[in-house]
XYZ file of C-alpha atoms in Angstrom:
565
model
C 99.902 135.952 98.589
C 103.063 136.709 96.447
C 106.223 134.877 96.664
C 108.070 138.104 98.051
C 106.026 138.143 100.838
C 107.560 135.383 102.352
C 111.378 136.395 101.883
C 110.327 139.084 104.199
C 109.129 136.871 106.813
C 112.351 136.105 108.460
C 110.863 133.049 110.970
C 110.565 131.267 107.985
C 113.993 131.081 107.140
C 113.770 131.352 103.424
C 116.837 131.827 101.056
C 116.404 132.856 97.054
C 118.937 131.221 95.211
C 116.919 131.884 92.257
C 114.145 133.440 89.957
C 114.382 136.969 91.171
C 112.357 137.907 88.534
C 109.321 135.876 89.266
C 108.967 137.025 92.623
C 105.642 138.737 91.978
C 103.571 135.094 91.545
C 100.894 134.690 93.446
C 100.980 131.069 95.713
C 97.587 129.546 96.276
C 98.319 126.678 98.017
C 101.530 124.478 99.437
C 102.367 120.936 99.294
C 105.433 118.894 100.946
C 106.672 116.156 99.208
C 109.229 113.775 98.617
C 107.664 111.694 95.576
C 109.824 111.552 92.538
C 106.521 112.248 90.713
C 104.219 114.256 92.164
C 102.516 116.117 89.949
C 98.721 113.978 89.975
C 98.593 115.773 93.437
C 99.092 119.226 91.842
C 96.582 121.748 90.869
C 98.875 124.973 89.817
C 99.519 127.716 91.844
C 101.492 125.827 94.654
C 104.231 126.495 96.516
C 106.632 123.196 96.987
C 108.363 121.784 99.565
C 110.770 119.401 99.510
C 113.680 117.054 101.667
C 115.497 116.357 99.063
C 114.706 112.108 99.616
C 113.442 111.752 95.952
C 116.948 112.745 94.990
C 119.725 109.715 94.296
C 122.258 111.594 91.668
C 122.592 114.612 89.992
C 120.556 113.712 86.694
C 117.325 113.563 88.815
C 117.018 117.183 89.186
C 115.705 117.984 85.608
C 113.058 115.993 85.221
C 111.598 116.852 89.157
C 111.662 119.986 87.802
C 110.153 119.879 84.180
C 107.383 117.843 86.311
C 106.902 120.859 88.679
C 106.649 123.377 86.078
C 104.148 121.211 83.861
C 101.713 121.302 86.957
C 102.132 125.207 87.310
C 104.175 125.244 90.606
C 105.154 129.042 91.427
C 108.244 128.174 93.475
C 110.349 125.590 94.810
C 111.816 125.455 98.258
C 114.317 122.982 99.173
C 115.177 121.812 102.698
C 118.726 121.379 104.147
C 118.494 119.746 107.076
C 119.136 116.398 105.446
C 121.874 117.149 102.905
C 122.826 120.277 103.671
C 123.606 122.573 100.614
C 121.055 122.666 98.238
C 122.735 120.897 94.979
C 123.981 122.715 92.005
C 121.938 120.648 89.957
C 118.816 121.542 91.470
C 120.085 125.083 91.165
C 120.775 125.172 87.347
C 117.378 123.217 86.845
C 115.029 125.734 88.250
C 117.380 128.592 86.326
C 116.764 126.777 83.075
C 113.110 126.604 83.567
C 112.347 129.886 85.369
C 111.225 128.583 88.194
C 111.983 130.525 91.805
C 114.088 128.005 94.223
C 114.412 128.879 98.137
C 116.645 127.255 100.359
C 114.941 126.025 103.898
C 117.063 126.889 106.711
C 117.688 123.457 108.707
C 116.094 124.942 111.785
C 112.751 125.429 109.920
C 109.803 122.955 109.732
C 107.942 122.711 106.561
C 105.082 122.454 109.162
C 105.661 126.543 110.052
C 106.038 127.364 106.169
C 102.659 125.286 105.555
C 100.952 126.907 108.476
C 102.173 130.303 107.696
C 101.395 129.706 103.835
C 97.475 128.107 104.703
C 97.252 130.878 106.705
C 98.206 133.820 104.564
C 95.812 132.150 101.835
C 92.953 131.681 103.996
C 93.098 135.465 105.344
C 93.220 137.014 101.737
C 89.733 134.946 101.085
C 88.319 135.066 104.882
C 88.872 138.232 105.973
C 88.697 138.741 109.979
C 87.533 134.830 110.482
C 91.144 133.778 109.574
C 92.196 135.830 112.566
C 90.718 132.471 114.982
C 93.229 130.297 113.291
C 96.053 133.084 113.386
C 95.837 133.791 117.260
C 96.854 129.852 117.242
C 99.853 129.113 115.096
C 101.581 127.800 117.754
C 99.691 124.737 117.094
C 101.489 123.441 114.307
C 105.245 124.921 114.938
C 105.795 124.388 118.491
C 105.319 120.013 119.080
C 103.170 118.186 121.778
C 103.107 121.880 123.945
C 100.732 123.531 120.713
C 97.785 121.441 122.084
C 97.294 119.513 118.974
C 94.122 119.569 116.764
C 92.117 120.101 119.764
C 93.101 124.356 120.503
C 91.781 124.510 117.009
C 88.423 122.916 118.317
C 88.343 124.610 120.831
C 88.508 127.690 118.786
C 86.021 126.875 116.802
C 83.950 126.281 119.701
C 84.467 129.266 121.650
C 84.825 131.787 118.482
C 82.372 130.380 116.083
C 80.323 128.564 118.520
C 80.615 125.366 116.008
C 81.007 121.864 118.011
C 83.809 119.945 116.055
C 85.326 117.236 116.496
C 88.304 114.752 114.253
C 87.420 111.371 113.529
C 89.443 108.359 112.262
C 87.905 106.631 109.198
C 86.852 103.576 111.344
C 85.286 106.239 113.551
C 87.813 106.615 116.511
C 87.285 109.879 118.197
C 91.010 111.409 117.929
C 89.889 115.209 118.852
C 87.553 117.184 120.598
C 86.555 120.501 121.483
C 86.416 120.996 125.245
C 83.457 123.679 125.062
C 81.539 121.241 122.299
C 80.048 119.481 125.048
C 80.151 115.510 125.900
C 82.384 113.466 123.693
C 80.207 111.935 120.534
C 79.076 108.222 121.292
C 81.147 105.805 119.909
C 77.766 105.001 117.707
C 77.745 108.266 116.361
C 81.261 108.486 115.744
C 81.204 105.370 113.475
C 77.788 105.930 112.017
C 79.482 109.687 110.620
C 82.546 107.706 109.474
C 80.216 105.375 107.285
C 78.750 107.965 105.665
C 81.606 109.833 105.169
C 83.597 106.730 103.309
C 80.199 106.264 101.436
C 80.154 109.806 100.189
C 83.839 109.791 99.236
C 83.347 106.212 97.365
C 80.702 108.446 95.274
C 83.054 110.370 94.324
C 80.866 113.430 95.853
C 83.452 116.131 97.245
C 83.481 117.384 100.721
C 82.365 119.139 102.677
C 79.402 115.585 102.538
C 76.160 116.834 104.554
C 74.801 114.350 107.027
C 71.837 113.755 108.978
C 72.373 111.184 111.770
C 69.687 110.842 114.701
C 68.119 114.152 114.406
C 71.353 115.988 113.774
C 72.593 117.725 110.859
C 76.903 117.425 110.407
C 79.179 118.546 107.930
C 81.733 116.165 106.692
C 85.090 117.756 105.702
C 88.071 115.385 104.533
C 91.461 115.976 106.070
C 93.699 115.114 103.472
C 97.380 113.785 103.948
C 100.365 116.514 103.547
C 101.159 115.157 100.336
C 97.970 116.476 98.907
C 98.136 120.431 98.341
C 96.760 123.008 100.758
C 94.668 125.029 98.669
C 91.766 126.896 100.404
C 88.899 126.368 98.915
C 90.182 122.825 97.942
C 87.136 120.651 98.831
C 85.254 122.005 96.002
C 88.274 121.692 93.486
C 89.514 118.529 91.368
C 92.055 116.341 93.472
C 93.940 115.176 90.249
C 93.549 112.101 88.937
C 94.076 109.888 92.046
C 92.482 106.574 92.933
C 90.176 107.201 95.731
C 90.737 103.994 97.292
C 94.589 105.098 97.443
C 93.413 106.837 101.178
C 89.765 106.814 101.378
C 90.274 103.949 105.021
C 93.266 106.148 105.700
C 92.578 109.672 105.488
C 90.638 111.365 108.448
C 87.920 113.862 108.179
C 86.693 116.972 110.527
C 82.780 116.400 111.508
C 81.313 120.035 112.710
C 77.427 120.043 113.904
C 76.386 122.706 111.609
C 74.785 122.566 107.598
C 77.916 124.026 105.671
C 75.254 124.465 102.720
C 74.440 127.496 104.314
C 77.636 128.850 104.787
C 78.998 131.682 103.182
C 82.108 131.253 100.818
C 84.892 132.878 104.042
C 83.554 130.311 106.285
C 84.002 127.238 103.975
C 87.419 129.096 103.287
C 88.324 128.686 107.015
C 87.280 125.639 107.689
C 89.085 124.173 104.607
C 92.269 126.366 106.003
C 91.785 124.166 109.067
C 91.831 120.856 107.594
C 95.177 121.600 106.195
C 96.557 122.942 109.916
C 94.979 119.121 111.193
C 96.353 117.540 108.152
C 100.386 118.576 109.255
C 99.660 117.273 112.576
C 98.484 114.377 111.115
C 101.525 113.992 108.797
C 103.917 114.762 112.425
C 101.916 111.491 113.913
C 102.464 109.284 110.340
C 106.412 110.282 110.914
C 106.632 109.381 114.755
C 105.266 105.809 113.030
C 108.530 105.494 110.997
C 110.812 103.918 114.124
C 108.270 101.161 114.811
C 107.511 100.442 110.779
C 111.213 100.375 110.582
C 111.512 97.852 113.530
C 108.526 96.050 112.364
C 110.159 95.255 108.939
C 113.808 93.935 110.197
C 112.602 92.339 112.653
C 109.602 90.549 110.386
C 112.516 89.961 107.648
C 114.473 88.218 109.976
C 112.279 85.677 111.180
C 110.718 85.193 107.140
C 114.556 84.405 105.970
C 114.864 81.877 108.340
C 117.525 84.382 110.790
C 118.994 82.302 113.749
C 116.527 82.771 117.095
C 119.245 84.699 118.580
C 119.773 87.119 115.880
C 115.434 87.995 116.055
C 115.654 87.654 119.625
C 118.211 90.848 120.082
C 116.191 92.854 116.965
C 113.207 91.824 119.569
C 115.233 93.050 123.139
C 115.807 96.598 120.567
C 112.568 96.571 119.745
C 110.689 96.161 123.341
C 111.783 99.363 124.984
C 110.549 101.229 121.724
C 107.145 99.568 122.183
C 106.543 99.386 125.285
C 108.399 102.115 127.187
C 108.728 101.407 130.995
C 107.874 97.705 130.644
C 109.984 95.340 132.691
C 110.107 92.350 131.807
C 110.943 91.298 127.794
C 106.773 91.028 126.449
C 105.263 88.311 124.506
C 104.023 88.679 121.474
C 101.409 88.235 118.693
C 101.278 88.524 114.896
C 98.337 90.350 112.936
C 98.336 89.704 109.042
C 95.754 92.267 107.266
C 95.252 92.295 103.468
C 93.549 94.681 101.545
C 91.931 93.512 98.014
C 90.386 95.277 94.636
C 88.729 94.324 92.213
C 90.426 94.525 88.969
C 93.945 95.005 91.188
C 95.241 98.689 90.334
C 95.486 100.062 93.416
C 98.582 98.272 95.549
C 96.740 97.424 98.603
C 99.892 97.035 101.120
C 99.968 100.501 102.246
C 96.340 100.792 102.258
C 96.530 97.485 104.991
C 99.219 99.549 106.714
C 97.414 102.211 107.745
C 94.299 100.498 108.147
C 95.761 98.094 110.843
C 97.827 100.407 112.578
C 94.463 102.301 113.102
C 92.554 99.108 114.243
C 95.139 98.254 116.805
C 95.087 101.236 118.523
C 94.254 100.831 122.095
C 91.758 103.034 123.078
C 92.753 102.643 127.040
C 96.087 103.536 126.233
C 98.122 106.568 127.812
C 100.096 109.418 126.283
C 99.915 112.002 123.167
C 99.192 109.288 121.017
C 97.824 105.752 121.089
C 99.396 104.287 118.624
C 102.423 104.422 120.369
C 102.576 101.008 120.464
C 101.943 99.002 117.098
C 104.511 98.327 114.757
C 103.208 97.378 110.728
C 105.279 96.045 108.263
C 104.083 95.870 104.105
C 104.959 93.711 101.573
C 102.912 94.017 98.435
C 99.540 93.749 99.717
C 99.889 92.195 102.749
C 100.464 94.309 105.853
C 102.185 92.605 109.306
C 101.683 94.039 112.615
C 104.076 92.647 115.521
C 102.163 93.034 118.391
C 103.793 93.284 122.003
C 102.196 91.893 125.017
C 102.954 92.132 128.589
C 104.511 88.723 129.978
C 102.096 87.177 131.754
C 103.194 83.173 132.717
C 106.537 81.635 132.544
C 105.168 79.087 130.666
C 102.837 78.670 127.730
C 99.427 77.766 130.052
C 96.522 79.636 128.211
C 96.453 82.231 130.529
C 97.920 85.268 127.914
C 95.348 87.890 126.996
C 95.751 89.603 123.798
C 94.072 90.428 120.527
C 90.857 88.433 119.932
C 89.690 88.267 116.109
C 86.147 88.461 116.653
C 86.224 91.319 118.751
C 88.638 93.160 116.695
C 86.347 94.368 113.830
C 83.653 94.763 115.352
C 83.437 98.180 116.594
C 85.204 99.009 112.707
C 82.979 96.586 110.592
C 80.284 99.341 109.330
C 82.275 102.234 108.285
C 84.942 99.826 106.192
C 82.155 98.223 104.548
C 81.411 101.669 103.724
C 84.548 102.381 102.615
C 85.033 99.478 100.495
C 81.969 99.782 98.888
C 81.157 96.559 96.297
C 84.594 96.064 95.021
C 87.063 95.831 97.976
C 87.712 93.692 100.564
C 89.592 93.197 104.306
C 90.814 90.157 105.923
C 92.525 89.790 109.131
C 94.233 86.817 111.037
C 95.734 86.691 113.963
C 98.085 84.173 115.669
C 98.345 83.172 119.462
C 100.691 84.591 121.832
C 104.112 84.239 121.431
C 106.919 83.864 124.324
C 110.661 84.043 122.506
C 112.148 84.444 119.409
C 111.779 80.927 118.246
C 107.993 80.720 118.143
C 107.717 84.123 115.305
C 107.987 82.521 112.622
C 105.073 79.867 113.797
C 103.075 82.909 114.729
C 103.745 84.705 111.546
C 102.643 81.508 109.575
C 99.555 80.959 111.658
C 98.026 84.321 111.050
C 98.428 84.129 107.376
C 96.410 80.474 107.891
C 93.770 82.487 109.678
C 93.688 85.318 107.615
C 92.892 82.640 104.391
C 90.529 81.111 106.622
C 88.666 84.251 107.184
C 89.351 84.914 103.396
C 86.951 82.350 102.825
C 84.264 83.525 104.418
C 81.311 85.598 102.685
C 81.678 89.532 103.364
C 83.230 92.747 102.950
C 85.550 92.515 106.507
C 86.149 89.167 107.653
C 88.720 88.106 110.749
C 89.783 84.585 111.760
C 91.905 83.700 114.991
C 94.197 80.676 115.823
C 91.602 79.317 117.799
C 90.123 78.081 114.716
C 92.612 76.609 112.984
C 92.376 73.421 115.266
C 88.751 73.209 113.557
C 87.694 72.221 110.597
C 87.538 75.665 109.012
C 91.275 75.307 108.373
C 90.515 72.747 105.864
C 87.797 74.529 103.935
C 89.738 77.257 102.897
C 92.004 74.573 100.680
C 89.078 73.040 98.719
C 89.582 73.602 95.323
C 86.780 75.393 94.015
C 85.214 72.747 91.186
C 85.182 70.239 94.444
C 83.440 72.462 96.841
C 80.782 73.340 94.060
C 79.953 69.434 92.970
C 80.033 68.302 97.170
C 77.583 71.227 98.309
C 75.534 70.820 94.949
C 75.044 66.742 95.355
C 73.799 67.521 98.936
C 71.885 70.589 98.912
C 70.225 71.066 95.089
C 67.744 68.756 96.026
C 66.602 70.517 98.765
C 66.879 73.683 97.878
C 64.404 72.694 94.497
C 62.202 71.514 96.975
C 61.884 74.677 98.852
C 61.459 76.306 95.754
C 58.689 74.744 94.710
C 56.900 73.826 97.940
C 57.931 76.298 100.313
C 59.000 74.146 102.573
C 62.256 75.654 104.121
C 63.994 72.320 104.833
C 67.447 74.078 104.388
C 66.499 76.312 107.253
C 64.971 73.149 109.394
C 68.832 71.643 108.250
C 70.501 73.999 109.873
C 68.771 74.432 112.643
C 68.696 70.575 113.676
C 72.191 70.137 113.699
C 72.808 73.794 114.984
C 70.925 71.554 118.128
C 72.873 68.701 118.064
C 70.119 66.613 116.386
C 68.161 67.371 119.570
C 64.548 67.360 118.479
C 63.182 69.318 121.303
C 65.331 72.007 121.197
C 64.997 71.932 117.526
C 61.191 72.301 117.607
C 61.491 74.959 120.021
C 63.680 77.454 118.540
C 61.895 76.846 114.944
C 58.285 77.534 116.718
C 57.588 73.554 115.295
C 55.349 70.965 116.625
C 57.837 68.207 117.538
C 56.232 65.662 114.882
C 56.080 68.391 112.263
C 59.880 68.826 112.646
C 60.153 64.623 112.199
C 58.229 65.263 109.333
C 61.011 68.070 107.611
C 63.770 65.667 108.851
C 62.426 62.820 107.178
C 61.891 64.569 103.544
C 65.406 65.672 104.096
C 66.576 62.221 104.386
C 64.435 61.048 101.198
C 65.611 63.484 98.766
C 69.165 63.122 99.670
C 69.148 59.329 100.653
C 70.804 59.879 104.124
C 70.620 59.427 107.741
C 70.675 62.122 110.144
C 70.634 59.366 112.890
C 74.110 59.368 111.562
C 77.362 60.780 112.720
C 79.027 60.744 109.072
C 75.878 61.966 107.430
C 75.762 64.645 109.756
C 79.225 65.660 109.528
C 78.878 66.100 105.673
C 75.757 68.000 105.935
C 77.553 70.613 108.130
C 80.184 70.767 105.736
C 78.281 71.384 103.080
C 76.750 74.304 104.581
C 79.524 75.745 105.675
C 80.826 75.370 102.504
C 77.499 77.144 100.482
């Protein structure tokens, strides 16, 4: 579409203050941001929308600019809802480089400019197909009462009789067509979400083909606003962007149908719908910005050592915003994630942000959207989620139920090893409940304890609670490295030669005895092991290493060291 097309759409509430004579460029795409740099997420041929936040004085306006035009932008459109006027500097920038600037009446969303953009694009290329996303733009311009991603779905179902669905990239089922049928197991929801993070680690572009249980699916990414909406998109470059910037954050669109043997208009579509899921994806991200917001005064407060009472009214702010409705003031519990590279390029903070606000969502939950009620904080690469709980004893008795580190990755642990492939890894801790003010900044400490305890620990996603750091796995953690290599070697070498050569599996017949409590009954049993065939193991243990498993000490260090190995 050309750029005059849209001056003569008056619901779009566009102004020229600009570049009348480079009205006749054609827009491929449309992108909203608010970076001061943007141009590794631009591909040429978009249309630009911006708030305005990138800009602090007048001098910034040139170089935004320059940047814009080096990428091949066609035209600039500035919002004024947040500083009214568009500035004069902005003004004489585009006029110096030729490049068309439109002022966004406040009453506008960028979300009906992108729809109506994505839309127009898709229909040049789609022809009547583009008319199932057209009967539906209410969708993205008129809030909650559009339906969400799911009249879209539904459309797809009823129109194109493709089932669809929209999938988090841990696999939680966020949308669903009504006429697609039952809702996809959870299984299959997180099985399609590992191989979608697999394919994008590969670097292979969307739409990914998949064959899970007998069924064919066609992976498409939904990429963040900040990316442009350019039909056809999936099977252009994405810039020069790290990957592992938003591959556990972005979500993707799974349809039961082989998109190989789709013609060109349908990919079209289906790439035009991505986008439409993208904005409401990008309207969720902003309802987030209260609770981060919350998250990070209240979190600063307790880490600069604030007085109780000062955290305690951020907290009595905070608790209506959270939990809406609720009584009595909740209890709550701290959730430390952090999100590691190899080699360290890619900031992992924001990465650990998303990720654990998507984790914590409660899948019993009520209302438009689940996450209604987790606020995460970042600091470099660490990511802090304050956790409300309902108040459930006066007192501190053991009774409170709340987040439980085992259970928390374990509906999430396949598609995130997926995601992070051989050179990433996640680690979660979590403290106990917490009933006031004062007992934060304990809570806060003991989840970054856990978190190194689970840290320690072999594999791609690891999670530790406060249960365990009144263990010893508190302690191991702390061993310097040079220690834990010379303790586990003078213990274990010997057998583990001896295996070698013989066959003999004595570190297995190790771990299993004590695993029993030195029980040599039990022992026998579980290994399938006459009882004096197990004495036998036990006592070549003893003579290579010159202990006693008849004692408690020797015992103890045994355990250690395989815990430690």
């Amino acid at each position: 579409m050309r750029l005059r097309a849209l001056l003569d759409t008056d619901a779009l509430g566009l102004r020229l203050l600009g570049g009348e004579d480079e009205l006749d460029r054609t827009v491929r795409g449309v992108m909203t941001t608010d970076l001061r740099d943007p141009s590794r997420y631009l591909s040429g041929g978009e249309l630009v929308l911006t708030g305005l936040a990138w800009r602090r004085d007048a001098t910034d306006s040139e170089p935004f600019v320059r940047l814009l035009v080096q990428a091949g932008v066609v035209a600039l459109a500035a919002g004024e809802a947040e500083l009214g006027a568009v500035p004069d500097d902005l003004v004489a920038a585009c006029a110096r480089h030729r490049l068309p600037l439109f002022a966004v009446h406040e009453s506008v969303a960028f979300a009906t400019i992108t729809e109506h953009v994505v839309r127009q694009v898709s229909g040049e290329r789609a022809g009547d197909l583009a008319a199932v996303v057209d009967r539906h733009r209410r969708m993205m311009t008129s809030g909650p009462a559009g339906g969400g991603p799911d009249v879209v779905l539904d459309l797809l179902g009823s129109d194109l009789d493709l089932r669809a669905w929209v999938l988090s990239p841990t696999g939680r089922l966020i949308a669903g067509s009504k006429v697609a049928g039952p809702a996809l197991p959870a299984g299959t929801c997180a099985g399609l979400a590992a191989e979608h993070l697999a394919a994008t680690r590969t670097g292979r572009r969307g739409p990914h083909r998949v064959l899970l249980d007998g069924t064919t699916y066609s992976l498409f990414p939904i990429r963040r606003g900040h990316l442009p909406a350019v039909a056809g998109a999936g099977r252009s470059g994405q810039g020069a962007r790290d990957v592992r910037e938003t591959v556990l954050s972005d979500w993707l669109l799974a349809v039961e149908a082989d998109a190989g043997d789709w013609p060109e208009e349908r990919l079209d579509l289906l790439q035009g719908v991505t986008q439409l899921i993208s904005v409401e994806r990008d309207r969720r991200d902003a309802a987030r910005t209260v609770r981060r917001r919350l998250a990070q005064e209240v979190l600063e407060l307790v880490q600069t050592g604030a007085a109780p009472a000062e955290i305690a009214a951020r907290l009595r702010v905070a608790a209506p915003v959270l939990l809406p409705g609720l009584g009595a003031a909740p209890h709550w519990q701290v959730v430390v994630a952090r999100v590691e590279w190899d080699g360290g390029e890619v900031e992992g903070g924001p990465v650990a942000q998303s990720l654990l606000e998507e984790i914590l969502v409660d899948p019993l939950a009520t209302g438009p959207d689940p996450s209604d009620r987790i606020a995460v904080a970042h600091t470099g690469d660490e990511a802090i989620a304050l956790v409300p709980l309902p108040a459930v004893a006066a007192e501190h008795d053991g009774s409170e139920s709340g987040i439980q580190a085992d259970a928390l990755l374990e509906a999430v642990r396949d598609p995130l090893t997926a995601g992070l492939n051989d050179d990433g890894r996640v680690t979660l801790g979590v403290s106990a409940a917490v009933h006031s003010a004062e007992g934060l900044r304990g809570a806060l400490e003991e989840s970054r304890h856990a978190r190194r305890v689970a840290a320690a620990r072999p594999g791609r996603v690891c999670a530790a609670g406060h249960e365990e750091l009144a263990s010893h796995v508190l302690l191991l953690p702390f061993v310097p490295d040079d220690v834990r290599r010379a303790f586990t070697a003078r213990l274990l070498d010997p057998l583990r030669d001896y295996d070698r050569r013989h066959r003999a599996e004595l570190i297995p017949t190790l771990e299993a005895f004590l695993d029993c409590d030195g029980s040599w009954t039990r022992c026998a049993t579980r290994l399938h092991l006459h009882v004096n065939t197990l004495r036998y193991r036990v006592g070549r243990i003893e003579q290579l290493t010159g202990r006693d498993l008849s004692r408690l000490e020797d015992k103890l260090d045994f355990f250690l060291a395989l815990r430690m190995s």
